[in-house]
XYZ file of C-alpha atoms in Angstrom:
375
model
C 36.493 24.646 26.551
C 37.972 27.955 27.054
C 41.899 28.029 28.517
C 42.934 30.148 30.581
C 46.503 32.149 30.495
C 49.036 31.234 32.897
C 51.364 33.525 31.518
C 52.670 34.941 28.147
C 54.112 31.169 27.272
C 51.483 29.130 28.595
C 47.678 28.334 28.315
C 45.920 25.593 30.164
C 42.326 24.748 31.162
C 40.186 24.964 34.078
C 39.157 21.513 35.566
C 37.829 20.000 39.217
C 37.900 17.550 41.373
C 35.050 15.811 43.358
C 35.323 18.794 45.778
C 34.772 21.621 43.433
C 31.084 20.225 41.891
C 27.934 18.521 43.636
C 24.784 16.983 42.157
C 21.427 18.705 41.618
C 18.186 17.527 42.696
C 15.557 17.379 40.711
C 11.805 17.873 40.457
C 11.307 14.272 41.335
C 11.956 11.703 44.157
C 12.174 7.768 44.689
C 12.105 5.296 47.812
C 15.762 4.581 47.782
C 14.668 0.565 47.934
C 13.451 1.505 44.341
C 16.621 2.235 43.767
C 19.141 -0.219 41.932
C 22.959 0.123 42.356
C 24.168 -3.125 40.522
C 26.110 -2.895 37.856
C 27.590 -5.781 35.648
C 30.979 -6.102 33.369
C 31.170 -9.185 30.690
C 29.141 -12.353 31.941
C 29.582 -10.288 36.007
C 26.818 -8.638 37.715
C 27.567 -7.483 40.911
C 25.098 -5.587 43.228
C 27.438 -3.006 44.564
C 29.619 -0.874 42.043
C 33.321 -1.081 43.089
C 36.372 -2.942 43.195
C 38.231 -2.897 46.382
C 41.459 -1.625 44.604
C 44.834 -3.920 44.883
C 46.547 -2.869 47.900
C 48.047 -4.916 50.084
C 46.430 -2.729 52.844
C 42.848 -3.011 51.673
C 42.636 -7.008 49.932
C 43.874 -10.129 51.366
C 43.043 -13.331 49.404
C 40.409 -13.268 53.125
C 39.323 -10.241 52.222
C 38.819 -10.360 48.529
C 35.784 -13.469 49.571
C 34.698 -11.371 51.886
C 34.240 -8.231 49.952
C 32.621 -10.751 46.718
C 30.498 -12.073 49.381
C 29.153 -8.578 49.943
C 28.422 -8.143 46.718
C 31.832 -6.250 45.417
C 34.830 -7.135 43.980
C 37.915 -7.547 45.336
C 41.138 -7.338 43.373
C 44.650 -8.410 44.937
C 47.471 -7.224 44.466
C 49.716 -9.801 42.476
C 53.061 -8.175 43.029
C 52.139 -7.626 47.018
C 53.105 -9.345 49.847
C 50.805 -12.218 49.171
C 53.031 -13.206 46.594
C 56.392 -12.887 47.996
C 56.089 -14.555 51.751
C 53.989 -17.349 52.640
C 52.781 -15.726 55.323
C 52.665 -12.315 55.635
C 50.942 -11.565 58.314
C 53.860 -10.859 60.804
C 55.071 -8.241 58.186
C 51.537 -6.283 57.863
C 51.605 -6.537 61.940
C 55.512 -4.925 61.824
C 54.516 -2.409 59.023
C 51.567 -0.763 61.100
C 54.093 -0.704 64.185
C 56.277 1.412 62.849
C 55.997 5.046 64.446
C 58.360 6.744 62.316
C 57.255 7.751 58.648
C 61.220 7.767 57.252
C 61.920 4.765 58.597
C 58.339 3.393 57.320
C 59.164 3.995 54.076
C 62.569 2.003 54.168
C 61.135 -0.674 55.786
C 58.218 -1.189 52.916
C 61.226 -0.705 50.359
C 63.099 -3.765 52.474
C 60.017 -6.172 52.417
C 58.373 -5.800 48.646
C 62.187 -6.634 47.538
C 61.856 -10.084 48.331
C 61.032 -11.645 44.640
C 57.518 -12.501 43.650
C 56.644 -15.816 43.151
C 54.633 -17.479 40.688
C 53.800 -20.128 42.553
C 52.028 -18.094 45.035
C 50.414 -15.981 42.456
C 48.779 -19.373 41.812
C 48.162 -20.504 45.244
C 46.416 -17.488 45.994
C 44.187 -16.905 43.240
C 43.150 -20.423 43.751
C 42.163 -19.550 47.503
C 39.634 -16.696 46.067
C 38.431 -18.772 43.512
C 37.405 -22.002 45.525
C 34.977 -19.795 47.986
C 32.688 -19.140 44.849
C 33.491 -15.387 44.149
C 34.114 -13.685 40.872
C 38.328 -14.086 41.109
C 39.801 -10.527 40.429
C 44.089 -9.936 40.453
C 45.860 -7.074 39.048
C 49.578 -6.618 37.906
C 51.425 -3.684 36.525
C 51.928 -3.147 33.102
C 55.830 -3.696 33.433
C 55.099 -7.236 34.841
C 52.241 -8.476 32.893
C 53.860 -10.316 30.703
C 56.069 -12.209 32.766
C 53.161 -13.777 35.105
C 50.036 -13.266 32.931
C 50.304 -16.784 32.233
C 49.997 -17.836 35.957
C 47.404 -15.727 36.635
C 45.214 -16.985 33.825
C 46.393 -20.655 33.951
C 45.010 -20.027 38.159
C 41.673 -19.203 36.493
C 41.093 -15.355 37.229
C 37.756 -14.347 36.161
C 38.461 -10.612 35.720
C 42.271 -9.561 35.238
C 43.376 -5.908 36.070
C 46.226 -4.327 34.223
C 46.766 -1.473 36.624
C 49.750 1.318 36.754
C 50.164 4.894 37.793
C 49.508 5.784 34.072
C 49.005 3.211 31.560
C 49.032 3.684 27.397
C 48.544 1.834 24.612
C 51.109 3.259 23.206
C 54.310 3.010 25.918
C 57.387 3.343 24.606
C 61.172 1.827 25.621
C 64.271 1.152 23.551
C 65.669 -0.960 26.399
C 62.854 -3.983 26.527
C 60.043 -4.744 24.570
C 56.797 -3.340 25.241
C 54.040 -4.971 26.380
C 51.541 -4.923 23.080
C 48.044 -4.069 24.972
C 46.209 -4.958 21.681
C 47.777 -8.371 21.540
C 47.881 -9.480 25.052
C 44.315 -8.452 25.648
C 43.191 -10.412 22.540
C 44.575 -13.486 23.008
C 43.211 -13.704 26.647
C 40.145 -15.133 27.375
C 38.891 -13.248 30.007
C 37.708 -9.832 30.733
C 40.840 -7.069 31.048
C 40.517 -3.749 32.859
C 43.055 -1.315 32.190
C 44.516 1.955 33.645
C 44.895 4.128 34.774
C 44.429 7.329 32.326
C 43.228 10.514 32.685
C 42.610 12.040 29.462
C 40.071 11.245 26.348
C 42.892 11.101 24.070
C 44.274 7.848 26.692
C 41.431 6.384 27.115
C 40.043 6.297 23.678
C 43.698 4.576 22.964
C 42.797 2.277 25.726
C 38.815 1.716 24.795
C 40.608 0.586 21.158
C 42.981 -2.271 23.048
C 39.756 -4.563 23.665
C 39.619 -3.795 27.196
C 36.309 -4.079 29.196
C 36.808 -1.270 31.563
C 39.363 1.559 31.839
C 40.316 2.972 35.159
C 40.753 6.741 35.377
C 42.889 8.415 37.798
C 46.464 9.486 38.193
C 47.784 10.776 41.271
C 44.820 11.722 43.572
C 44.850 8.781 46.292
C 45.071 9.031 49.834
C 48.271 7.232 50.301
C 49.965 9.086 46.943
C 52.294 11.591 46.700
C 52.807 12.060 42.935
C 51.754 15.312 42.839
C 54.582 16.090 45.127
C 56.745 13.930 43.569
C 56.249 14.123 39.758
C 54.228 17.277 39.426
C 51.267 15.208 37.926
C 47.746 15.190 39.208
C 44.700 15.851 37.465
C 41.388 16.711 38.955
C 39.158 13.730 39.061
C 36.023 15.246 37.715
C 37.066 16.654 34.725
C 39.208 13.461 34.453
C 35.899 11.240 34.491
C 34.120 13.181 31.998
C 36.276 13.356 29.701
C 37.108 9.441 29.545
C 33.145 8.734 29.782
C 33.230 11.607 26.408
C 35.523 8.668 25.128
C 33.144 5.861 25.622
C 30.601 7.371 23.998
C 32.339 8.213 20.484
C 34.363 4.901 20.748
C 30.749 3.825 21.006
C 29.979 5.155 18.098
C 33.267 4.379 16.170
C 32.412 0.698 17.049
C 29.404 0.193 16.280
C 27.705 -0.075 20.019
C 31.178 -1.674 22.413
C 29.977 -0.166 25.723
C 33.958 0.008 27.917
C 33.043 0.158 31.390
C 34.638 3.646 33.085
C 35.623 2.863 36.610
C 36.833 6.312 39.069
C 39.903 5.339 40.435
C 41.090 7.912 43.020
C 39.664 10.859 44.705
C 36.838 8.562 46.285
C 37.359 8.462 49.418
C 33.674 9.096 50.957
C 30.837 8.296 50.057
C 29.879 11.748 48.216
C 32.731 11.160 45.921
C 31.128 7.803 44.736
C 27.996 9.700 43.813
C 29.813 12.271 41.878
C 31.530 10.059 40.389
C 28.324 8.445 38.523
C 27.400 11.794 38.145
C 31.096 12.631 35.806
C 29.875 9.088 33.769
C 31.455 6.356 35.958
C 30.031 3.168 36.242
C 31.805 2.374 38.886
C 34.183 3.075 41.634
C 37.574 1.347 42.902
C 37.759 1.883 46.665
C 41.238 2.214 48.143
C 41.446 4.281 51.334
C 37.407 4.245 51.885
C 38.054 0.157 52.451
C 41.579 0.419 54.493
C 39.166 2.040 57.614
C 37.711 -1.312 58.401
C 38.492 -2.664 61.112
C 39.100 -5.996 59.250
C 41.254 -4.972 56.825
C 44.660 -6.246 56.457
C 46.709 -2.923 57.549
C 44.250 -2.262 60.284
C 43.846 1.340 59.532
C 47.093 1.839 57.884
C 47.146 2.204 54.013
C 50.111 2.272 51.432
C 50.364 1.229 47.546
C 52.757 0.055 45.527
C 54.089 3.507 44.704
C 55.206 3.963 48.342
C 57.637 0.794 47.915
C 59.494 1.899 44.725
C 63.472 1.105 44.946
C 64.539 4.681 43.366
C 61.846 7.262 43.547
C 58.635 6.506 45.914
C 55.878 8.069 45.352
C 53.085 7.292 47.883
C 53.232 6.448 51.945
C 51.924 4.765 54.069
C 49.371 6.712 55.957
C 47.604 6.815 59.111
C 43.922 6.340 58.689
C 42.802 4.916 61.785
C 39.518 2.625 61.604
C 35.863 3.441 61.921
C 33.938 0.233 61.291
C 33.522 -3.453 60.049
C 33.769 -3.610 55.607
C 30.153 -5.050 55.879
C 29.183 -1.177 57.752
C 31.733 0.807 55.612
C 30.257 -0.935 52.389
C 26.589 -1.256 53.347
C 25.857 0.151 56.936
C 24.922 0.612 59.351
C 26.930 3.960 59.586
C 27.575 5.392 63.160
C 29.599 8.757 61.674
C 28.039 11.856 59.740
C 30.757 12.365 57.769
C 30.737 9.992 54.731
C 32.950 7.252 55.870
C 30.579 4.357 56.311
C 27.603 2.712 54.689
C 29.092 4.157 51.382
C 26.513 2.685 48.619
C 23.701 2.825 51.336
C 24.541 6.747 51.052
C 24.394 6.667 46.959
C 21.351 4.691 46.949
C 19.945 7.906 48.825
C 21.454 10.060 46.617
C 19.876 8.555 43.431
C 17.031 8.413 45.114
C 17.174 12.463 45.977
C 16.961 13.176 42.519
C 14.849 10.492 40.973
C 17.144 8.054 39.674
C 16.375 4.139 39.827
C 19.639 3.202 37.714
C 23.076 3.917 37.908
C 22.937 4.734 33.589
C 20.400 7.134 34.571
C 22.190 8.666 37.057
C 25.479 9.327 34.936
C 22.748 11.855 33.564
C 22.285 14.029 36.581
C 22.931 17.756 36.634
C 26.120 19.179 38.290
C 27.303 22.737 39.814
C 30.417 23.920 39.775
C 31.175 25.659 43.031
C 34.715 25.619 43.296
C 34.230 27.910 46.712
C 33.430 24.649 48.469
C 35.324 24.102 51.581
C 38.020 21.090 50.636
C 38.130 18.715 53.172
């Protein structure tokens, strides 16, 4: 790929986000009820393709059955508020009262310091799992190994290892690293992993054993890392490079298909179709999911990066709501803009251009247009 000078000292490459490319059609059309949009990771099938990401604004254990029950999957957020108070509810209520964003942010840092609890971790898995739906939970990399134990002993179906940036190959002279290889071998269920950005990552990450990588750094709603760090990279270019990675790891392994799941930038429904496009097989929904009017933080949306002691890097935002998850997920939508009936809108779009599978699909042409009016 050709690089481009930034000056005398330093070269770098052109890449995009959602915004800069859109899909093609092509010479031939389908009935979008021809259309399939399932998609299925280890013994899972599930007939929507995204995990509701693990936010304590987007999944409640409530909201994680609901969202299964819909045909998603919901992932919660084992170092959240569901693991630290019994019930949290009064503190989601106070959080989206607060009318000042300083003081917002001081607050969050106040609450998520109570300790998490493994007990809880337990209890709450346990409420997911008893309603019948696949069980999904995610920790950080820096506190897998200290409750991965609970979380599998709960019986999680599908655990998420999810971070800012995860590698296989982190590396700390103060504590002992947590060995990805290892930990994911000796577990016995499914382990999705990220979140990386790059094919060099996520061929390090493919080689851990993991089932599915998540690909983003920096681009969500609520974020601020580009602000903060400096570090963002274009979600695109990010996707089709990691899905580059699949297929050689393919190769290098003799067949081991590692799901790529878009993790950031996909906040309407356009982005979710794109994100096929890049080589995703699926999506995990953040912001999209904290507009429902039944979500826990009622409109208002933060992460985990927004309640860091020393250096936040996120906030919680203002999204306001625009519909039930049930019309945001599946319709019916009553905006034009792409905030509702998400995978009723890439059902279309496969259809548009003659795809019946999302596989097929990750074969679509692209333009670059880079021109586009961002929203």
């Amino acid at each position: 790929m050709t690089e481009i000078e930034i000056g005398r000292g330093k070269r770098g490459r052109r890449a995009y986000s959602f915004d800069d490319i859109a899909v093609v059609p092509s010479r031939r059309t389908r009935d979008p009820k021809e259309v399939s949009i399932a998609w299925q990771i280890d013994a899972y099938r599930f007939e929507l393709p995204f995990l509701a990401a693990p936010m304590d604004s987007v999944v409640s254990p409530a909201q994680a059955i609901a969202i299964g029950q819909l045909g998603g999957l919901g992932v919660l957020n084992l170092e959240g508020l569901w693991t630290r108070y019994d019930d949290p509810q009064p503190l989601l209520d106070e959080i989206a009262a607060i009318t000042d964003e300083a003081a917002a942010t001081r607050r969050l840092q106040e609450i998520y310091s109570a300790p998490i609890r493994a007990e809880l971790i337990g209890q709450r898995i346990k409420e997911v799992r008893e309603s019948g739906v696949v069980t999904a939970a995610a920790l950080s990399p820096q506190r897998t190994a200290e409750f991965s134990k609970a979380v599998v002993d709960a019986g999680v179906d599908v655990f998420v290892i999810r971070g800012t940036t995860v590698s296989a190959e982190h590396v700390s002279g103060a504590a002992e690293p947590l060995n990805l290889k290892q930990f994911i071998y000796e577990l016995d269920v499914p382990v999705i992993v990220g979140g990386c950005a790059t094919y060099t990552a996520a061929l390090h990450l493919m080689r851990t054993g993991a089932a599915g990588v998540l690909v983003g750094f920096g681009g969500g709603a609520a974020h601020t890392t580009r602000n903060v760090l400096g570090i963002q990279v274009p979600m695109a270019t990010a996707v089709a490079d990691v899905a580059a990675a699949r297929r050689d790891y393919m190769d290098e392994s003799g067949g081991r298909y590692v799901h790529v799941i878009a993790d950031g930038g996909v906040g309407y429904s356009g982005d979710i179709a794109k994100a096929v496009a890049c080589g995703a097989d699926a999506v995990m929904i953040g912001a999209a999911l904290a507009r429902a009017t039944d979500a826990p933080g009622k409109g208002f949306h933060w992460g985990m990066e927004a309640v860091h002691e020393e250096l936040p890097r996120g906030k919680r935002v203002d999204l306001g709501t625009v519909g039930t998850t049930e019309e945001i997920l599946t319709g019916p939508s009553h905006t034009p803009d792409g905030t509702m009936n998400l995978f009723g809108a890439l059902r279309r779009a496969m259809a548009t251009t003659g795809y019946s599978e999302l596989k097929e699909f990750q074969r679509v042409e692209v333009t670059v247009n880079p021109a586009l009016n961002h929203r």
